[in-house]
Amino acid sequence: MATILVVDDEKNIRSHLAAYLAGLGHEVETAADAAAALAVVERRPADVVLSDVRMAGMDGLALLREIRQRRPETVVVLMTAYATVPQAVEAMRAGAYDYLVKPFSLEQVELLFERVLEVQALRRDNRALRCVIEEPVLLKSASPLMQRVLDMARQVAVSDASVLLTGESGTGKNVLAGAIHGWSPRHGGPFVTVTCTTLSEHLLESELFGHVKGAFTGAWKDKPGRLESADGGTVFLDEVGDMPPELQTKLLRFLQERQFERVGSCSTIRVDVRIIAATNRDLEGEVRARRFREDLFFRLNVVRIRLPALRERTADLPQLIEHLLSTLRARYRREALELAPEARAALRAYAWPGNVRELVNALERAVVLARGSIIRCEDLPDNLLAPERPGLATASEPSGSLEEHERRHIQQVLAEAASLEEAAARLGINPTTLWRKRKRYGIE
């Protein structure tokens, strides 16, 4: 059952659709115009809004944009008797889920709502799965080291101080950044993530600061940047150590003055955002090597929080295994699946250089490949069962710097994987990030 709002200035259409949808078991409200619809949405969020396009005052496209801004999770379907291709394209670009051309049959409406509700159910399941997998993994811990990290994060959350999260890949820096935002007075504002490794310098600059029409090839309209869209909230700069030098200068200026210009514009924009940055690099080493600006480092490094590797919080490993296995069993409908004692022992003995992300991937693979009701050692990734190799750090014998450890681990996984995509999946990163790391470390 869904909550549906029908918006149309023709009373007969409103009442007919409302009666039909209510007969399908949904809760239905109606509105005669966009102003009344927005009042309903503010009072009680709707799962789906079914709106006419041509209405007096604010039309359906303007209503669509308002709803997308106020309630981005709400699905909007537009209705019109005057459909044109440009109008349909504009509606889709503005965020409409679909477009019904009058006259339409009630069977079309029913089929459309079946699709809409299926998509919404999948989104809810995905959000719930992310919460179940990520939040308890990071935000509940029996490890004194991790408990100190969480205590510091809660303490710094109430301020506006910049936070630098450090630690190996897969330790949950993105989850902790979201938690700090959620614990902060800014929790009602946006939380916007910018991944500094996946875009070229030119595109990353536009992503951060926005651009104006004609600023470069392909800039066919004005576009606000992530900093602008995060006004009143938090911007999370993931892998900030990979930010190009020229962009570091512009970010430093923003941190000093809290203002910037869009690419191609001379107009200054001022915003109020809190910055949280994360990196798995040794930024102090990057400063010494002149690859990262020292003044920017100090601006970001007001409060530094280092997330421990999984091998440093082994007290959490049994609970993590049980929690993740339970979640993945439900996801893949393998409720009767259990770990064989030798498989459990292998999981607990492994050093987990890829941290929590690697643990999630290993268990997901095992749940998918297991035959019968038992996960055996052969269902686990080969590297969990291989004897310890030279150069791979263990929990008791760390070897070399963090970067050297990462380089060796990436080199090992690439050698074992059949493709770059498979290696990226095993490492828990996207192929673009892996390509950049391979290039940076000179791995062939």
Coordinates of C-alpha atoms in Angstrom, one line a residue:
M1 CA 0.0 0.0 0.0
A2 CA 1.3 3.5 -0.9
T3 CA 0.3 7.1 -0.1
I4 CA -0.7 8.8 -3.4
L5 CA -1.5 12.4 -4.1
V6 CA -3.6 13.1 -7.3
V7 CA -3.3 16.7 -8.6
D8 CA -5.6 17.9 -11.3
D9 CA -7.8 21.0 -11.8
E10 CA -10.6 18.9 -13.2
K11 CA -12.7 17.5 -10.4
N12 CA -14.0 14.5 -12.3
I13 CA -10.5 13.3 -13.1
R14 CA -9.4 13.8 -9.5
S15 CA -12.3 11.9 -8.0
H16 CA -12.3 9.1 -10.6
L17 CA -8.5 8.4 -10.2
A18 CA -8.7 8.7 -6.4
A19 CA -11.6 6.2 -6.2
Y20 CA -9.8 3.7 -8.5
L21 CA -6.5 3.9 -6.6
A22 CA -8.2 3.6 -3.3
G23 CA -9.9 0.5 -4.6
L24 CA -6.5 -0.9 -5.2
G25 CA -5.7 -0.5 -1.5
H26 CA -3.8 2.8 -1.5
E27 CA -4.3 5.8 0.6
V28 CA -5.2 8.7 -1.7
E29 CA -5.4 12.5 -1.2
T30 CA -6.3 15.0 -3.9
A31 CA -5.5 18.6 -4.7
A32 CA -7.0 21.0 -7.3
D33 CA -3.8 23.0 -7.9
A34 CA 0.0 23.0 -7.3
A35 CA -0.3 25.3 -4.2
A36 CA -2.7 22.9 -2.5
A37 CA -0.5 19.9 -3.5
L38 CA 2.6 21.5 -1.9
A39 CA 0.6 22.0 1.3
V40 CA -0.4 18.4 1.3
V41 CA 3.2 17.2 0.7
E42 CA 4.5 19.4 3.5
R43 CA 1.9 18.0 5.9
R44 CA 2.4 14.4 4.9
P45 CA 5.0 13.1 2.4
A46 CA 3.5 11.1 -0.4
D47 CA 5.1 8.0 -2.0
V48 CA 3.7 9.0 -5.4
V49 CA 2.4 12.2 -6.9
L50 CA 0.2 11.9 -10.0
S51 CA -0.1 15.4 -11.4
D52 CA -1.6 17.2 -14.5
V53 CA 0.8 19.4 -16.4
R54 CA -1.5 22.2 -17.5
M55 CA -3.0 23.9 -14.4
A56 CA -3.7 27.6 -13.5
G57 CA -0.9 29.3 -11.6
M58 CA 2.1 26.9 -11.1
D59 CA 2.0 24.2 -13.8
G60 CA 2.9 20.5 -13.3
L61 CA 6.6 20.9 -14.4
A62 CA 7.1 23.6 -11.8
L63 CA 5.3 21.5 -9.2
L64 CA 7.6 18.6 -10.1
R65 CA 10.7 20.7 -9.5
E66 CA 9.4 21.9 -6.1
I67 CA 8.6 18.4 -5.0
R68 CA 12.0 17.1 -6.1
Q69 CA 13.6 19.8 -4.0
R70 CA 11.5 19.3 -0.9
R71 CA 10.8 15.6 -1.1
P72 CA 13.4 14.0 -3.4
E73 CA 12.3 10.5 -2.4
T74 CA 8.8 11.1 -3.8
V75 CA 8.0 9.6 -7.3
V76 CA 6.3 12.1 -9.6
V77 CA 4.2 11.0 -12.7
L78 CA 2.9 13.7 -15.0
M79 CA -0.4 13.6 -17.0
T80 CA -1.2 15.7 -20.1
A81 CA -3.4 15.8 -23.1
Y82 CA -0.9 17.9 -25.0
A83 CA 2.2 15.7 -25.1
T84 CA 5.1 16.7 -27.2
V85 CA 8.6 15.2 -27.4
P86 CA 10.4 18.4 -26.0
Q87 CA 7.9 18.5 -23.1
A88 CA 8.5 14.9 -22.3
V89 CA 12.3 15.3 -22.4
E90 CA 12.0 18.4 -20.1
A91 CA 9.9 16.4 -17.7
M92 CA 12.3 13.5 -17.6
R93 CA 15.3 15.9 -17.1
A94 CA 13.4 17.5 -14.2
G95 CA 13.1 14.2 -12.5
A96 CA 9.7 12.8 -13.5
Y97 CA 9.4 9.0 -13.3
D98 CA 7.0 8.6 -16.2
Y99 CA 4.5 10.5 -18.4
L100 CA 0.8 9.5 -19.0
V101 CA -0.9 10.9 -22.1
K102 CA -4.6 11.6 -21.8
P103 CA -6.8 9.8 -22.5
F104 CA -5.4 6.7 -20.7
S105 CA -7.0 3.6 -19.4
L106 CA -7.2 2.6 -15.7
E107 CA -5.3 -0.6 -16.6
Q108 CA -2.4 1.7 -17.7
V109 CA -2.5 3.4 -14.4
E110 CA -2.5 0.1 -12.5
L111 CA 0.5 -1.2 -14.5
L112 CA 2.4 2.1 -14.0
F113 CA 1.8 2.0 -10.2
E114 CA 3.0 -1.6 -10.1
R115 CA 6.3 -0.6 -11.6
V116 CA 6.6 2.5 -9.4
L117 CA 6.0 0.6 -6.2
E118 CA 8.4 -2.1 -7.2
V119 CA 11.1 0.4 -7.8
Q120 CA 10.4 2.1 -4.5
A121 CA 10.5 -1.2 -2.7
L122 CA 13.9 -2.0 -4.2
R123 CA 15.2 1.4 -3.2
R124 CA 13.9 0.9 0.4
D125 CA 15.5 -2.5 0.5
N126 CA 18.8 -1.2 -0.8
R127 CA 18.8 1.7 1.8
A128 CA 17.9 -0.7 4.6
L129 CA 20.7 -3.2 3.5
R130 CA 23.3 -0.4 3.4
C131 CA 22.2 0.7 6.9
V132 CA 22.3 -2.8 8.2
I133 CA 25.6 -3.6 6.6
E134 CA 27.5 -0.4 7.2
E135 CA 26.3 1.3 10.3
P136 CA 26.6 -1.5 12.9
V137 CA 29.9 -2.5 11.2
L138 CA 31.3 0.9 12.1
L139 CA 29.2 2.4 14.8
K140 CA 29.0 -0.5 17.2
S141 CA 32.3 -1.9 18.5
A142 CA 33.8 -4.0 21.3
S143 CA 37.2 -2.7 20.5
P144 CA 38.6 -0.1 22.9
L145 CA 40.5 1.5 20.0
M146 CA 37.4 1.8 17.9
Q147 CA 35.3 3.1 20.8
R148 CA 37.8 5.9 21.3
V149 CA 37.4 6.8 17.6
L150 CA 33.7 6.9 17.9
D151 CA 33.8 9.0 21.2
M152 CA 36.1 11.5 19.4
A153 CA 33.8 11.6 16.4
R154 CA 30.7 12.4 18.6
Q155 CA 32.6 15.1 20.4
V156 CA 33.8 16.9 17.2
A157 CA 30.4 16.5 15.5
V158 CA 28.8 19.3 17.6
S159 CA 31.4 21.8 16.3
D160 CA 32.0 23.2 12.8
A161 CA 35.7 22.3 12.8
S162 CA 37.1 20.6 9.7
V163 CA 37.7 16.9 10.2
L164 CA 40.3 14.8 8.4
L165 CA 39.6 11.0 8.4
T166 CA 42.6 8.8 7.7
G167 CA 43.1 5.1 7.5
E168 CA 43.4 2.3 5.0
S169 CA 40.8 1.7 2.2
G170 CA 37.7 -0.2 3.4
T171 CA 37.8 0.9 7.1
G172 CA 34.6 2.9 6.8
K173 CA 35.7 6.5 6.5
N174 CA 32.6 7.4 4.4
V175 CA 30.3 5.8 6.9
L176 CA 31.9 7.7 9.8
A177 CA 31.7 11.0 7.8
G178 CA 28.0 10.5 7.4
A179 CA 27.6 9.7 11.1
I180 CA 29.4 12.9 12.1
H181 CA 27.0 14.8 9.9
G182 CA 24.1 13.0 11.5
W183 CA 25.3 13.8 15.0
S184 CA 25.9 17.4 14.2
P185 CA 23.6 20.5 14.4
R186 CA 23.7 20.4 10.6
H187 CA 21.9 17.0 10.4
G188 CA 18.8 18.6 8.8
G189 CA 20.9 20.0 5.9
P190 CA 22.4 18.1 2.9
F191 CA 25.3 15.7 3.2
V192 CA 27.1 15.8 -0.2
T193 CA 29.9 13.5 -1.2
V194 CA 32.6 14.4 -3.7
T195 CA 34.9 11.6 -4.7
C196 CA 38.2 13.2 -5.8
T197 CA 39.6 10.1 -7.6
T198 CA 36.9 9.4 -10.2
L199 CA 36.9 12.6 -12.2
S200 CA 39.4 14.5 -14.3
E201 CA 40.7 17.8 -12.9
H202 CA 38.4 19.8 -15.2
L203 CA 35.3 17.8 -14.3
L204 CA 36.2 17.8 -10.6
E205 CA 36.4 21.6 -10.6
S206 CA 33.0 21.8 -12.2
E207 CA 31.6 19.2 -9.8
L208 CA 32.8 21.2 -6.8
F209 CA 32.2 24.8 -7.9
G210 CA 29.7 24.5 -10.7
H211 CA 29.8 26.2 -14.0
V212 CA 27.9 28.7 -16.2
K213 CA 26.6 28.1 -19.7
G214 CA 29.3 28.2 -22.3
A215 CA 32.2 27.8 -19.8
F216 CA 33.5 24.8 -21.8
T217 CA 32.4 22.4 -24.5
G218 CA 29.3 20.6 -23.3
A219 CA 28.3 23.3 -20.7
W220 CA 24.9 23.9 -22.3
K221 CA 23.3 25.4 -19.2
D222 CA 24.3 26.8 -15.8
K223 CA 25.0 24.1 -13.2
P224 CA 25.4 24.6 -9.4
G225 CA 28.3 22.7 -7.9
R226 CA 28.4 20.4 -4.9
L227 CA 29.5 23.1 -2.5
E228 CA 26.5 25.3 -3.5
S229 CA 24.0 22.4 -3.2
A230 CA 25.4 21.6 0.3
D231 CA 24.7 25.1 1.7
G232 CA 23.7 24.6 5.4
G233 CA 25.1 21.1 5.5
T234 CA 28.3 19.1 5.1
V235 CA 30.6 18.3 2.1
F236 CA 32.6 15.1 2.3
L237 CA 35.7 15.1 0.2
D238 CA 36.6 11.5 -0.3
E239 CA 40.2 10.6 -1.1
V240 CA 41.2 14.3 -0.9
G241 CA 44.9 13.3 -1.3
D242 CA 44.3 12.6 -5.0
M243 CA 43.1 16.2 -5.6
P244 CA 45.1 17.9 -8.5
P245 CA 47.4 20.7 -7.3
E246 CA 45.6 23.5 -9.1
L247 CA 42.3 22.5 -7.5
Q248 CA 44.0 22.3 -4.1
T249 CA 44.6 26.1 -4.5
K250 CA 41.0 26.8 -5.2
L251 CA 39.8 24.6 -2.3
L252 CA 42.2 26.4 0.0
R253 CA 40.8 29.8 -1.0
F254 CA 37.3 28.5 -0.3
L255 CA 38.2 27.2 3.1
Q256 CA 39.8 30.6 4.0
E257 CA 37.0 32.8 2.6
R258 CA 33.9 30.5 2.3
Q259 CA 33.3 31.9 -1.1
F260 CA 34.0 30.9 -4.7
E261 CA 33.1 31.5 -8.4
R262 CA 31.5 29.0 -10.7
V263 CA 33.7 27.9 -13.7
G264 CA 33.5 30.7 -16.3
S265 CA 31.8 33.2 -14.0
C266 CA 33.0 36.3 -12.2
S267 CA 30.1 36.4 -9.7
T268 CA 31.1 35.3 -6.2
I269 CA 29.0 32.9 -4.3
R270 CA 29.1 32.5 -0.5
V271 CA 27.9 29.3 1.2
D272 CA 27.9 27.9 4.7
V273 CA 29.2 24.3 4.7
R274 CA 31.2 22.1 7.0
I275 CA 34.1 20.2 5.4
I276 CA 35.0 16.6 6.2
A277 CA 37.8 15.1 4.2
A278 CA 39.2 11.5 4.0
T279 CA 42.3 9.9 2.6
N280 CA 44.2 6.6 2.7
R281 CA 47.4 8.4 1.8
D282 CA 50.1 9.7 4.2
L283 CA 49.3 13.4 3.6
E284 CA 52.2 14.6 5.6
G285 CA 54.5 12.6 3.3
E286 CA 52.6 14.0 0.3
V287 CA 53.3 17.5 1.7
R288 CA 57.0 16.7 2.1
A289 CA 57.1 15.4 -1.5
R290 CA 55.3 18.7 -2.6
R291 CA 52.4 16.8 -4.0
F292 CA 49.9 18.3 -1.5
R293 CA 49.8 21.9 -0.3
E294 CA 51.0 22.3 3.3
D295 CA 48.6 25.2 4.0
L296 CA 45.6 23.1 2.7
F297 CA 46.7 20.2 4.9
F298 CA 46.6 22.4 8.0
R299 CA 43.2 23.8 7.0
L300 CA 41.8 20.2 6.7
N301 CA 43.7 18.7 9.6
V302 CA 42.0 20.7 12.4
V303 CA 40.8 17.4 14.0
R304 CA 42.3 14.2 12.7
I305 CA 40.6 10.9 13.3
R306 CA 42.4 7.7 12.3
L307 CA 40.2 4.7 11.7
P308 CA 41.8 1.4 12.7
A309 CA 42.3 -1.4 10.3
L310 CA 40.2 -4.5 10.9
R311 CA 43.3 -6.4 12.0
E312 CA 43.6 -3.8 14.8
R313 CA 40.1 -4.4 16.1
T314 CA 40.0 -8.2 16.0
A315 CA 37.6 -8.2 19.0
D316 CA 34.9 -7.1 16.5
L317 CA 35.6 -9.8 13.9
P318 CA 33.3 -12.6 15.3
Q319 CA 30.3 -10.1 15.7
L320 CA 31.0 -8.6 12.2
I321 CA 31.0 -12.1 10.6
E322 CA 27.7 -13.1 12.2
H323 CA 26.0 -9.8 11.5
L324 CA 27.1 -9.6 7.8
L325 CA 26.3 -13.3 7.2
S326 CA 22.8 -12.8 8.6
T327 CA 22.2 -9.8 6.4
L328 CA 23.5 -11.5 3.2
R329 CA 21.5 -14.7 3.9
A330 CA 18.4 -12.6 4.0
R331 CA 19.4 -10.7 0.9
Y332 CA 20.0 -13.9 -1.2
R333 CA 17.3 -15.9 0.5
R334 CA 19.7 -18.4 1.9
E335 CA 18.3 -18.4 5.5
A336 CA 19.6 -21.9 6.4
L337 CA 23.2 -21.2 5.4
E338 CA 25.8 -21.7 8.0
L339 CA 29.6 -21.5 8.2
A340 CA 31.6 -24.7 8.5
P341 CA 34.0 -24.6 11.5
E342 CA 37.1 -24.6 9.2
A343 CA 35.6 -21.7 7.1
R344 CA 35.0 -19.7 10.2
A345 CA 38.5 -20.4 11.4
A346 CA 39.9 -19.2 8.0
L347 CA 37.9 -16.0 8.3
R348 CA 39.2 -15.3 11.8
A349 CA 42.8 -16.1 10.9
Y350 CA 43.1 -13.9 7.8
A351 CA 44.7 -10.5 8.2
W352 CA 42.1 -8.6 6.1
P353 CA 44.2 -6.1 4.3
G354 CA 41.1 -4.8 2.5
N355 CA 39.4 -4.4 5.9
V356 CA 35.6 -4.4 6.3
R357 CA 34.9 -3.9 2.6
E358 CA 37.0 -7.1 1.8
L359 CA 35.1 -9.0 4.5
V360 CA 31.8 -8.0 3.0
N361 CA 32.9 -9.1 -0.5
A362 CA 34.3 -12.4 0.8
L363 CA 31.1 -13.3 2.6
E364 CA 28.9 -12.2 -0.2
R365 CA 30.9 -14.4 -2.6
A366 CA 30.6 -17.4 -0.2
V367 CA 26.8 -17.0 0.2
V368 CA 26.4 -16.9 -3.6
L369 CA 28.6 -19.9 -4.4
A370 CA 27.8 -22.2 -1.4
R371 CA 26.1 -25.4 -2.4
G372 CA 23.7 -26.8 0.1
S373 CA 23.4 -25.3 3.6
I374 CA 27.1 -25.1 4.6
I375 CA 29.7 -22.5 3.6
R376 CA 33.0 -24.4 3.2
C377 CA 36.6 -23.3 2.7
E378 CA 36.3 -23.8 -1.1
D379 CA 33.5 -21.2 -1.2
L380 CA 35.9 -18.5 0.2
P381 CA 38.3 -16.4 -2.0
D382 CA 41.5 -18.2 -2.7
N383 CA 43.7 -15.5 -1.1
L384 CA 42.1 -16.3 2.3
L385 CA 43.3 -19.8 2.2
A386 CA 46.8 -19.2 0.6
P387 CA 49.8 -19.4 2.9
E388 CA 51.2 -16.1 4.1
R389 CA 53.2 -14.4 1.3
P390 CA 56.3 -12.3 1.7
G391 CA 55.4 -8.6 1.8
L392 CA 51.8 -9.1 3.0
A393 CA 51.5 -7.7 6.4
T394 CA 50.0 -9.7 9.2
A395 CA 48.2 -8.5 12.3
S396 CA 51.2 -8.9 14.5
E397 CA 53.9 -8.0 12.0
P398 CA 53.2 -4.8 10.0
S399 CA 55.5 -4.4 7.1
G400 CA 56.6 -1.1 5.7
S401 CA 54.5 2.0 5.2
L402 CA 50.8 2.1 4.6
E403 CA 51.4 2.9 0.9
E404 CA 53.8 0.1 0.5
H405 CA 51.4 -2.3 2.1
E406 CA 48.6 -1.1 -0.3
R407 CA 50.9 -1.4 -3.3
R408 CA 51.8 -4.9 -2.5
H409 CA 48.2 -6.0 -1.8
I410 CA 47.0 -4.4 -5.1
Q411 CA 49.8 -6.1 -7.0
Q412 CA 48.9 -9.5 -5.5
V413 CA 45.2 -9.1 -6.3
L414 CA 45.9 -8.0 -9.8
A415 CA 48.1 -11.0 -10.4
E416 CA 45.4 -13.3 -9.2
A417 CA 42.4 -11.7 -10.9
A418 CA 41.3 -12.3 -14.5
S419 CA 40.5 -8.7 -15.2
L420 CA 40.8 -5.2 -13.8
E421 CA 37.1 -5.3 -13.0
E422 CA 37.4 -8.5 -11.0
A423 CA 40.4 -7.1 -9.1
A424 CA 38.5 -3.9 -8.3
A425 CA 35.6 -6.0 -7.0
R426 CA 37.8 -8.0 -4.7
L427 CA 39.5 -4.9 -3.4
G428 CA 36.1 -3.2 -2.8
I429 CA 36.9 -0.2 -5.0
N430 CA 35.7 0.9 -8.5
P431 CA 37.8 0.1 -11.6
T432 CA 38.6 3.8 -12.2
T433 CA 40.2 4.1 -8.7
L434 CA 42.1 0.9 -9.2
W435 CA 43.4 2.2 -12.6
R436 CA 44.6 5.4 -10.9
K437 CA 46.3 3.5 -8.1
R438 CA 48.0 1.1 -10.5
K439 CA 49.3 4.0 -12.5
R440 CA 50.5 5.8 -9.3
Y441 CA 52.3 2.8 -8.0
G442 CA 53.8 1.8 -11.4
I443 CA 52.2 -1.6 -11.4
E444 CA 52.0 -3.2 -14.8

